[in-house]
Structure formats: structure tokens, C-alpha cells
Coordinates of C-alpha atoms and ligand atoms in Angstrom, one line a residue:
X8 CA 26.4 -27.2 -58.6
X9 CA 28.4 -26.0 -61.6
X10 CA 27.5 -22.4 -62.2
X11 CA 26.1 -21.9 -65.7
X12 CA 27.8 -19.3 -67.9
X13 CA 27.7 -15.9 -66.3
X14 CA 27.3 -12.9 -68.5
X15 CA 30.3 -10.5 -68.0
X16 CA 29.5 -6.9 -67.0
X17 CA 30.4 -5.7 -70.6
X18 CA 27.3 -7.6 -71.9
X19 CA 24.8 -6.1 -69.4
X20 CA 24.2 -2.7 -71.0
X21 CA 25.8 -0.9 -73.8
X22 CA 29.0 0.8 -72.8
X23 CA 29.4 -0.9 -69.4
X24 CA 32.8 -2.1 -68.4
X25 CA 34.7 -3.2 -65.4
X26 CA 35.5 -1.6 -63.0
X27 CA 31.9 -0.7 -62.7
X28 CA 31.2 2.4 -60.6
X29 CA 27.9 2.5 -58.8
X30 CA 27.1 5.4 -56.5
X31 CA 24.2 7.2 -54.9
X32 CA 22.5 7.6 -51.5
X33 CA 21.8 4.8 -49.1
X34 CA 18.1 5.8 -49.4
X35 CA 16.1 7.8 -51.8
X36 CA 14.7 10.4 -49.4
X37 CA 13.2 13.1 -51.7
X38 CA 13.0 13.9 -55.3
X39 CA 15.3 16.9 -54.8
X40 CA 17.9 14.8 -52.9
X41 CA 17.8 12.1 -55.6
X42 CA 18.1 14.6 -58.5
X43 CA 20.8 16.6 -56.9
X44 CA 23.0 13.6 -56.2
X45 CA 22.4 12.0 -59.6
X46 CA 23.1 15.3 -61.5
X47 CA 26.4 15.7 -59.7
X48 CA 27.4 12.1 -60.4
X49 CA 26.4 12.3 -64.0
X50 CA 28.4 15.5 -64.5
X51 CA 31.5 13.8 -63.1
X52 CA 31.0 11.0 -65.6
X53 CA 32.7 8.1 -63.9
X54 CA 29.6 6.7 -62.2
X55 CA 27.6 4.6 -64.6
X56 CA 24.9 3.3 -62.3
X57 CA 22.9 5.4 -59.7
X58 CA 22.0 3.5 -56.6
X59 CA 19.2 4.4 -54.1
X60 CA 17.3 2.3 -51.6
X61 CA 13.6 2.6 -52.0
X62 CA 12.5 -0.1 -49.5
X63 CA 14.9 -0.1 -46.6
X64 CA 15.4 -3.3 -44.5
X65 CA 16.0 -1.9 -41.0
X66 CA 17.4 -4.0 -38.3
X67 CA 15.1 -2.4 -35.7
X68 CA 11.5 -1.3 -36.5
X69 CA 10.5 2.3 -36.3
X70 CA 13.4 3.8 -38.3
X71 CA 13.2 5.3 -41.8
X72 CA 12.0 2.4 -44.0
X73 CA 12.2 4.1 -47.4
X74 CA 9.9 6.1 -49.5
X75 CA 8.5 3.1 -51.4
X76 CA 7.0 3.2 -54.9
X77 CA 6.9 7.0 -55.2
X78 CA 10.7 7.0 -55.1
X79 CA 10.7 4.7 -58.2
X80 CA 9.4 7.6 -60.2
X81 CA 12.4 9.7 -59.1
X82 CA 14.7 6.9 -60.3
X83 CA 12.8 7.0 -63.6
X84 CA 13.6 10.8 -63.8
X85 CA 17.2 10.1 -63.0
X86 CA 17.4 7.7 -65.9
X87 CA 15.6 10.0 -68.3
X88 CA 17.4 13.2 -67.4
X89 CA 21.0 12.1 -66.7
X90 CA 21.3 8.9 -68.7
X91 CA 22.6 7.0 -65.7
X92 CA 21.4 3.4 -65.2
X93 CA 19.6 2.8 -62.0
X94 CA 19.7 0.2 -59.3
X95 CA 17.6 -0.4 -56.1
X96 CA 17.2 -3.1 -53.5
X97 CA 14.5 -5.8 -53.8
X98 CA 13.5 -8.2 -51.0
X99 CA 10.2 -9.7 -52.1
X100 CA 8.7 -10.5 -55.6
X101 CA 6.4 -7.4 -55.4
X102 CA 9.5 -5.2 -55.2
X103 CA 10.8 -6.8 -58.4
X104 CA 7.5 -6.2 -60.2
X105 CA 7.3 -2.6 -59.2
X106 CA 11.0 -1.9 -60.0
X107 CA 10.7 -3.5 -63.4
X108 CA 7.4 -1.6 -64.1
X109 CA 9.3 1.6 -63.4
X110 CA 12.2 0.8 -65.6
X111 CA 14.8 0.2 -62.9
X112 CA 17.8 -1.3 -64.8
X113 CA 19.3 -3.5 -62.1
X114 CA 18.6 -4.7 -58.6
X115 CA 20.5 -5.8 -55.6
X116 CA 19.5 -8.3 -53.0
X117 CA 20.5 -7.1 -49.5
X118 CA 22.5 -8.9 -46.8
X119 CA 19.4 -9.6 -44.7
X120 CA 17.4 -11.2 -47.5
X121 CA 20.3 -13.2 -49.1
X122 CA 20.5 -15.4 -46.0
X123 CA 17.0 -16.8 -46.5
X124 CA 16.7 -19.6 -49.1
X125 CA 12.9 -19.2 -49.2
X126 CA 13.2 -15.5 -50.1
X127 CA 15.9 -16.3 -52.7
X128 CA 13.7 -19.0 -54.3
X129 CA 10.7 -16.6 -54.6
X130 CA 12.9 -13.8 -55.9
X131 CA 14.6 -16.0 -58.4
X132 CA 11.4 -16.8 -60.2
X133 CA 10.5 -13.1 -60.5
X134 CA 14.1 -12.1 -61.4
X135 CA 14.5 -14.7 -64.1
X136 CA 11.4 -13.2 -65.8
X137 CA 12.7 -9.6 -65.4
X138 CA 16.0 -10.4 -67.1
X139 CA 17.9 -7.6 -65.5
X140 CA 21.3 -7.8 -63.8
X141 CA 21.1 -8.9 -60.2
X142 CA 23.7 -8.1 -57.6
X143 CA 23.9 -10.4 -54.6
X144 CA 25.3 -9.0 -51.4
X145 CA 27.0 -11.3 -48.9
X146 CA 24.8 -12.4 -46.0
X147 CA 25.5 -10.8 -42.6
X148 CA 27.3 -13.9 -41.4
X149 CA 30.5 -15.1 -43.1
X150 CA 29.0 -18.2 -44.6
X151 CA 30.3 -18.7 -48.1
X152 CA 28.0 -21.5 -48.9
X153 CA 25.0 -19.4 -48.0
X154 CA 26.2 -16.6 -50.3
X155 CA 27.0 -19.0 -53.1
X156 CA 23.6 -20.8 -52.5
X157 CA 21.7 -17.5 -53.1
X158 CA 23.7 -17.0 -56.4
X159 CA 23.1 -20.6 -57.5
X160 CA 19.3 -20.3 -56.8
X161 CA 19.2 -17.3 -59.2
X162 CA 21.4 -19.1 -61.8
X163 CA 19.3 -22.2 -61.7
X164 CA 16.2 -20.2 -62.6
X165 CA 18.1 -18.7 -65.6
X166 CA 19.5 -15.4 -64.3
X167 CA 22.8 -14.9 -66.1
X168 CA 23.7 -11.3 -65.4
X169 CA 24.9 -11.8 -61.9
X170 CA 27.5 -10.3 -59.6
X171 CA 28.4 -10.6 -55.9
X172 CA 28.7 -7.6 -53.7
X173 CA 31.1 -7.8 -50.8
X174 CA 29.7 -5.6 -47.9
X175 CA 31.5 -7.2 -45.0
X176 CA 30.2 -9.2 -42.0
X177 CA 28.5 -8.4 -38.8
X178 CA 31.0 -8.1 -35.9
X179 CA 29.5 -9.2 -32.7
X180 CA 31.9 -7.2 -30.7
X181 CA 32.6 -3.5 -31.6
X182 CA 35.3 -3.3 -34.3
X183 CA 37.3 -0.7 -36.1
X184 CA 35.0 -0.8 -39.0
X185 CA 31.2 -1.3 -39.0
X186 CA 31.5 -4.7 -40.7
X187 CA 34.5 -7.0 -40.7
X188 CA 35.8 -7.3 -44.3
X189 CA 37.1 -10.8 -43.9
X190 CA 38.7 -10.5 -47.3
X191 CA 39.4 -14.2 -47.3
X192 CA 35.7 -14.8 -48.0
X193 CA 35.4 -13.0 -51.3
X194 CA 38.8 -14.4 -52.2
X195 CA 37.4 -17.9 -51.7
X196 CA 34.3 -17.0 -53.7
X197 CA 36.5 -15.9 -56.6
X198 CA 38.3 -19.2 -56.6
X199 CA 35.1 -21.2 -56.4
X200 CA 33.2 -19.1 -59.0
X201 CA 35.9 -17.6 -61.1
X202 CA 33.6 -16.0 -63.7
X203 CA 31.4 -14.2 -61.2
X204 CA 32.1 -10.5 -61.1
X205 CA 32.6 -9.2 -57.5
X206 CA 31.8 -5.6 -56.6
X207 CA 33.2 -4.0 -53.4
X208 CA 30.8 -2.1 -51.1
X209 CA 33.4 -0.1 -49.1
X210 CA 30.7 2.1 -47.5
X211 CA 28.9 -0.6 -45.6
X212 CA 32.3 -2.2 -44.5
X213 CA 33.8 1.0 -43.4
X214 CA 30.8 2.5 -41.7
X215 CA 32.6 5.8 -41.5
X216 CA 33.3 8.2 -44.4
X217 CA 37.0 8.6 -43.6
X218 CA 37.6 4.8 -43.9
X219 CA 35.9 4.3 -47.3
X220 CA 39.0 5.1 -49.4
X221 CA 41.2 2.5 -47.6
X222 CA 38.6 -0.3 -48.1
X223 CA 37.8 0.7 -51.7
X224 CA 41.6 0.6 -52.6
X225 CA 41.9 -2.8 -51.0
X226 CA 39.0 -4.2 -53.1
X227 CA 40.6 -2.8 -56.3
X228 CA 44.0 -4.3 -55.3
X229 CA 42.2 -7.7 -55.2
X230 CA 41.0 -7.2 -58.8
X231 CA 37.4 -6.6 -57.8
X232 CA 35.2 -5.7 -60.8
X233 CA 33.7 -2.5 -59.5
X234 CA 32.7 -0.5 -56.5
X235 CA 29.3 0.6 -55.0
X236 CA 29.7 3.7 -52.8
X237 CA 27.1 5.6 -50.9
X238 CA 26.9 9.3 -51.9
X239 CA 24.6 11.9 -50.3
X240 CA 24.4 15.6 -50.8
X241 CA 24.3 16.2 -47.0
X242 CA 25.6 13.1 -45.2
X243 CA 25.0 14.3 -41.6
X244 CA 21.3 14.7 -42.4
X245 CA 20.9 11.4 -44.2
X246 CA 17.9 9.4 -43.0
X247 CA 20.0 6.1 -43.0
X248 CA 23.7 5.4 -42.8
X249 CA 24.6 9.0 -42.1
X250 CA 28.1 8.4 -41.0
X251 CA 29.4 6.5 -44.0
X252 CA 28.1 8.6 -46.9
X253 CA 30.3 10.9 -48.9
X254 CA 29.3 14.1 -50.6
X255 CA 29.5 14.0 -54.4
X256 CA 32.6 16.2 -54.1
X257 CA 34.3 13.9 -51.7
X258 CA 33.4 11.0 -53.9
X259 CA 35.0 12.7 -56.9
X260 CA 38.2 13.2 -54.9
X261 CA 38.1 9.5 -53.8
X262 CA 37.9 8.4 -57.4
X263 CA 40.8 10.6 -58.3
X264 CA 43.0 9.2 -55.5
X265 CA 42.1 5.5 -56.0
X266 CA 44.6 3.5 -58.0
X267 CA 42.8 1.3 -60.5
X268 CA 45.2 -1.5 -61.3
X269 CA 44.8 -3.0 -64.8
X270 CA 44.2 -6.6 -63.9
X271 CA 45.4 -9.2 -66.3
X272 CA 43.0 -12.1 -66.9
X273 CA 45.1 -14.3 -64.7
X274 CA 45.1 -11.7 -61.9
X275 CA 41.4 -11.7 -62.1
X276 CA 41.1 -15.4 -61.9
X277 CA 43.6 -16.0 -59.2
X278 CA 43.9 -12.5 -57.7
X279 CA 47.6 -13.3 -57.7
X280 CA 48.4 -16.3 -55.6
X281 CA 50.6 -14.5 -53.1
X282 CA 48.5 -11.4 -52.9
X283 CA 45.5 -13.6 -52.3
X284 CA 47.2 -15.3 -49.3
X285 CA 48.6 -12.1 -48.0
X286 CA 45.1 -10.5 -48.1
X287 CA 43.8 -13.4 -46.1
X288 CA 46.6 -13.1 -43.6
X289 CA 46.1 -9.3 -43.3
X290 CA 42.4 -9.9 -42.7
X291 CA 43.1 -12.4 -39.9
X292 CA 45.7 -10.2 -38.3
X293 CA 43.2 -7.4 -38.2
X294 CA 40.7 -9.7 -36.5
X295 CA 43.3 -10.9 -34.0
X296 CA 44.2 -7.3 -33.0
X297 CA 40.5 -6.4 -32.6
X298 CA 40.0 -9.4 -30.4
X299 CA 43.0 -8.4 -28.3
X300 CA 41.6 -5.0 -27.9
X301 CA 38.2 -6.3 -26.9
X302 CA 40.0 -8.6 -24.4
X303 CA 41.8 -5.6 -22.9
X304 CA 38.5 -3.7 -22.4
X305 CA 37.3 -6.6 -20.4
X306 CA 40.5 -6.7 -18.3
X307 CA 40.0 -3.0 -17.6
X308 CA 36.4 -3.7 -16.5
X309 CA 37.6 -6.4 -14.0
X310 CA 40.3 -4.0 -12.8
X311 CA 37.7 -1.4 -12.0
X312 CA 35.6 -3.9 -10.1
X313 CA 38.6 -5.0 -8.1
X314 CA 39.4 -1.3 -7.3
X315 CA 35.8 -0.5 -6.3
X316 CA 35.2 -3.5 -4.2
X317 CA 38.7 -3.7 -2.8
X318 CA 39.1 -7.3 -3.7
X319 CA 42.4 -8.7 -2.8
X320 CA 42.0 -12.3 -3.9
X321 CA 45.1 -13.9 -5.2
X322 CA 44.3 -15.1 -8.6
X323 CA 47.1 -17.5 -9.3
X324 CA 44.5 -20.2 -9.9
X325 CA 42.8 -18.3 -12.6
X326 CA 46.1 -17.7 -14.4
X327 CA 47.0 -21.4 -14.1
X328 CA 43.6 -22.4 -15.6
X329 CA 44.1 -19.9 -18.4
X330 CA 47.5 -21.4 -19.2
X331 CA 46.2 -25.0 -19.1
X332 CA 43.1 -24.5 -21.1
X333 CA 44.6 -22.2 -23.8
X334 CA 47.6 -24.5 -24.2
X335 CA 45.4 -27.6 -24.7
X336 CA 43.2 -25.7 -27.1
X337 CA 46.3 -24.3 -29.0
X338 CA 47.9 -27.8 -29.2
X339 CA 44.6 -29.1 -30.7
X340 CA 44.8 -26.3 -33.3
X341 CA 48.3 -27.4 -34.4
X342 CA 50.3 -24.6 -32.6
X343 CA 53.4 -25.5 -30.6
X344 CA 53.4 -25.3 -26.8
X345 CA 56.3 -22.8 -26.7
X346 CA 54.4 -20.5 -29.1
X347 CA 51.3 -20.6 -27.0
X348 CA 53.2 -20.1 -23.8
X349 CA 55.1 -17.0 -25.1
X350 CA 51.9 -15.5 -26.5
X351 CA 50.0 -16.0 -23.3
X352 CA 52.7 -14.6 -21.2
X353 CA 52.9 -11.5 -23.4
X354 CA 49.1 -11.0 -23.2
X355 CA 49.1 -11.6 -19.5
X356 CA 52.0 -9.2 -18.8
X357 CA 50.3 -6.4 -20.6
X358 CA 47.0 -7.2 -18.8
X359 CA 48.6 -6.9 -15.4
X360 CA 50.3 -3.7 -16.4
X361 CA 47.0 -2.2 -17.4
X362 CA 45.3 -3.5 -14.3
X363 CA 48.0 -2.0 -12.1
X364 CA 47.5 1.4 -13.7
X365 CA 43.9 1.2 -12.9
X366 CA 44.2 -0.1 -9.3
X367 CA 46.5 2.7 -8.4
X368 CA 48.6 2.1 -5.3
X369 CA 48.3 -1.6 -5.4
X370 CA 50.9 -3.9 -6.5
X371 CA 50.2 -5.8 -9.7
X372 CA 48.7 -9.2 -9.1
X373 CA 48.5 -12.2 -11.2
X374 CA 45.3 -13.1 -13.0
X375 CA 42.8 -11.3 -15.1
Ligands
PEP10 C1 22.3 -0.8 -48.6 O1 23.0 -1.0 -49.6 O2 21.9 0.4 -48.3 C2 22.0 -1.9 -47.7 C3 20.9 -1.9 -46.9 O3 22.9 -2.8 -47.7 P1 23.1 -4.2 -46.9 O4 22.0 -5.1 -47.3 O5 24.5 -4.6 -47.3 O6 23.1 -3.9 -45.4
MN11 MN1 23.2 1.9 -46.6

């Protein structure tokens, strides 16, 4: 589907411009926490939109699920007393009605809701009537069509003030960051929907406060149109996402240290052809390294088993099978046999070295 005209950020509310800075706690926890954070952000002046989750979609039940409607009154107070615009997450039409009734200025649809076309259809009807900007997070899985589909469902119903939010993708295995950025996905989104603003959510990608800066800078370098960052007065005591939130002071410093490139319109559209490809390569390299590290953890596990059970099986056969199957797979993927062989030998050598360290006193053996 051709996306109808998207209203640029500058048309959403008076005085808004890219890069749009959205900040605030993961969850609205108390009136005092909300007001304290909003006052500090408004004093700083660079944040234009105050975020706070009121209904929290938790992966497992029984955790803090948000303060619900009462927190919408705190957001109303933020708007009145600080002049900041407000944004919260909506997942069902009733959330939209409540948010609009309480004067919330924008909403975002979370990663767990975006993946469900039925939910998106129901929300689209309500959001078209509300006529407020809607930010669409990427779904948990790196499925660009699903992300675009959610945006298209809104656009088809007539929502024009739209933006995507890149919050990274669920890594099945433990990774350096909480969510794998897979920068190639928002880059593809930009080329397929060039007019759509993209906001970076470095907090949910990083998962740890100390990594937020690096991710935010990367998003800016790729000509993203804004950032949404989680800010909490006392991060260690936050009721959700405690590890990734910044204090208002730390957030102020972050904004000072970030370099905001002034993108030309062609940068915005193409994110710079070479930069775009480099970002995709960087992202893939990061995933390759993480996979190698996960592989090594498994090798260590096997080495410990061997050590504990005194297994002395010669594993030449295993190594032979690895070579054959990986070579066949690599050839099918368009890689040369020499390349695959050198790579496998390197990986294998390092595995044996690590195993030998663990099985002390025993000679290194083939196979992992
Ligand atoms: C959030 O922004 O706090 C949130 C729940 O985000 P996501 O849907 O990206 O997990
Ligand atoms: Mn959060």
C-alpha cells in the first residue's frame, strides 16, 4: 500500500521540531515522582514531550502493571504546570478514550501490541477519531512487514500524524544489550516509507543506563527524527525498567554530550547511502560476535561436562560432521569453500584452547 501523506512533526503541535526529545519515567508511579521528573525536564527546556506509562504491558503477570486512570490526572497536571506535552502507551480502545478524555497529547503503541493486527485495527478506529499523533514501536520480532502493517492500518483509517519508534528486537540468547538494535531494520523502513519520522528509543535497546548514550548517538547519526529516553528521579527504585533509566541530571548531561548532526533532506531520505550500508554491516558484525560468544559459552559447558565425567571420547567424527555440514550450508549461502574452512578452523582452534584450559592436565582434543 502507498502510504498517504504523513504530517511532519513540525505540524503536530505549535513549536515542535525534529529532533523531537521525549523523556520521562518508564511508568508513572506516584504524583510526586511524575511532578518531580517533569519539573526537572521542563526546567532544562530541551524535552518537549513528557512520557510516562500508565498501563504497563508486562511480559509476566504479577509485576507492577501501572497506576491506571488516576495517573492520567498526574499527566494533566504536568501539562498544566510545566507546559510539556504528554504521551502515554495505549493498547486497547478504552485506553485511547481515557487518554483523550484526560487531554493526553500523543500516544504510543507498544512492541507487544503492534504485533497483533486485530489490536491495531481496533486501535486505528479509535485513534483516527482522537486525531492525535501516534507513535508506533517496532514489534518484538524483526519483522518489517508487521511493523509497516501496523502503521498502514492506522494510515488507512486516516491517522496522519504518525511516527515509528525503534526500540530494538528481542534477543533469544543473552546479548550485550537488552534488545538487539538491528539497525538495518529501521534503515529499511526509512527507504520504504521515506516520509515517516523515526524516533530512537535507546533506553529499551540498551537496557542499561551506561549504554544509552552510545545507542542514542547511533540513532542521531542515522538521521533519526528524535529520541525517547526513560528518565526517573531514583532509577534504582523504579517499579519497572530500573536498570535503564537515567536521572534528570544524567539525562541533561547526555543531551549535552550528544552530537546532533544537521541532516540535509537527502541525508534524511537516504541516511547517506554508504552510512546506511555501514550501519547495516556494523549491526550484523555485532550479532556475529554475540553469536560467537554464545557459542563459546556452550563449548565451556561441554568442557566442564567432559572434565566432571572424565570422558575421553575422541571426537574427530564430530569435527568432521561440523566441517561438512557448515561447508555445505555456507556454499548454499554463496560463501567460498576456502572462506568457510578458514573461519571454521579459527573457531575450532579457539574452542579447543578454551576447553584445554578448563580440562586442566588433559591434552586438547578435537571436537566441541
Ligand atoms: C515502554 O516504553 O516503557 C515500553 C513498555 O516499551 P516497549 O513496548 O518498547 O517494550
Ligand atoms: Mn520501559
